[in-house]
XYZ file of C-alpha atoms in Angstrom:
125
model
C -3.505 28.979 -37.817
C -0.989 26.378 -36.812
C -1.105 27.508 -33.146
C -4.875 26.868 -33.114
C -4.291 23.324 -34.290
C -1.756 22.732 -31.534
C -4.121 24.221 -28.938
C -6.997 22.022 -30.120
C -4.723 18.958 -30.027
C -3.634 19.798 -26.467
C -7.236 20.269 -25.314
C -8.239 16.986 -26.944
C -5.296 15.177 -25.338
C -6.170 16.646 -21.923
C -9.787 15.564 -22.269
C -8.721 12.102 -23.335
C -6.330 11.776 -20.385
C -9.007 12.958 -17.948
C -11.348 10.346 -19.397
C -8.653 7.677 -19.000
C -8.274 8.560 -15.316
C -12.015 8.157 -14.828
C -11.969 4.812 -16.622
C -8.975 3.651 -14.570
C -10.747 4.691 -11.383
C -13.914 2.816 -12.379
C -11.896 -0.292 -13.275
C -10.061 -0.167 -9.929
C -13.342 0.174 -8.027
C -14.827 -2.744 -9.948
C -11.752 -4.893 -9.305
C -11.897 -4.021 -5.613
C -15.575 -4.999 -5.443
C -14.882 -8.280 -7.245
C -11.989 -9.008 -4.871
C -14.223 -8.306 -1.875
C -17.006 -10.538 -3.188
C -14.688 -13.439 -4.001
C -12.860 -13.076 -0.666
C -16.113 -12.961 1.286
C -17.550 -15.905 -0.615
C -14.505 -18.035 0.117
C -14.307 -16.944 3.754
C -17.977 -17.667 4.394
C -17.471 -21.082 2.813
C -14.668 -21.779 5.288
C -16.848 -20.954 8.263
C -18.069 -24.454 9.028
C -16.520 -26.611 11.698
C -18.250 -29.715 13.003
C -17.508 -30.067 16.730
C -18.805 -33.646 16.705
C -15.782 -35.099 14.879
C -12.591 -36.437 16.441
C -10.740 -33.759 18.441
C -7.484 -34.098 16.510
C -9.278 -33.919 13.182
C -11.192 -30.867 14.391
C -7.955 -29.135 15.413
C -6.317 -29.945 12.063
C -9.288 -28.517 10.164
C -9.289 -25.435 12.403
C -5.589 -24.923 11.690
C -6.197 -25.106 7.937
C -9.118 -22.675 8.158
C -7.100 -20.259 10.287
C -4.242 -20.278 7.760
C -6.561 -19.710 4.800
C -8.454 -16.873 6.540
C -5.155 -15.119 7.286
C -4.126 -15.484 3.634
C -7.422 -13.947 2.540
C -6.995 -11.098 5.036
C -3.542 -10.364 3.641
C -4.990 -9.981 0.139
C -8.096 -7.881 0.847
C -7.912 -4.076 0.836
C -10.989 -3.142 2.878
C -10.090 -2.796 6.546
C -13.463 -3.915 7.913
C -13.341 -7.134 5.878
C -9.679 -7.676 6.810
C -10.466 -7.236 10.520
C -13.423 -9.616 10.313
C -11.265 -12.238 8.592
C -8.540 -11.895 11.212
C -11.141 -12.155 13.974
C -12.405 -15.406 12.522
C -8.835 -16.677 12.107
C -8.192 -15.902 15.778
C -11.317 -17.866 16.661
C -10.007 -20.909 14.784
C -6.648 -20.470 16.506
C -8.441 -20.471 19.854
C -10.265 -23.727 19.117
C -6.897 -25.375 18.436
C -5.869 -24.594 22.027
C -9.085 -25.745 23.741
C -9.813 -29.026 25.494
C -12.519 -30.142 23.118
C -13.733 -33.011 25.269
C -15.742 -30.527 27.361
C -19.137 -29.754 25.808
C -19.188 -26.370 27.577
C -15.959 -25.360 25.825
C -17.424 -26.333 22.456
C -20.618 -24.383 23.183
C -18.717 -21.238 24.197
C -16.444 -21.449 21.162
C -19.425 -22.008 18.857
C -21.154 -18.929 20.279
C -18.027 -16.784 19.795
C -17.530 -18.179 16.301
C -21.101 -17.346 15.321
C -20.555 -13.777 16.528
C -17.383 -13.532 14.409
C -19.242 -14.998 11.431
C -21.990 -12.405 11.846
C -19.331 -9.669 11.873
C -17.871 -11.042 8.650
C -21.298 -11.132 7.010
C -21.884 -7.496 7.963
C -18.458 -6.440 6.658
C -19.114 -8.250 3.401
C -22.411 -6.504 2.648
């Protein structure tokens, strides 16, 4: 009779452990989704840059945005979101190197930046 009790206890423990794995998996998926949402929300909030301000101020803001986007990319697990964040960071790096007095340069950068922003939006959905 005692062996039946041990067998029942082992089956119960196995079922409980299997249930714990499922709960852990669900929690990890939820945490990943929350991380993605918060990362995307912050990144999309960073995506503004007014080309009509002073060139030095614009470059300083672009440098700050680039740094923050790279930090976000380092923390996110999903590759498509990470790649979109790094693409946007590269765009802000590029604007730091441009001669911003030329309206054509600003227009081309703005077009590229909007394309990167669209890629981030798609990765975040």
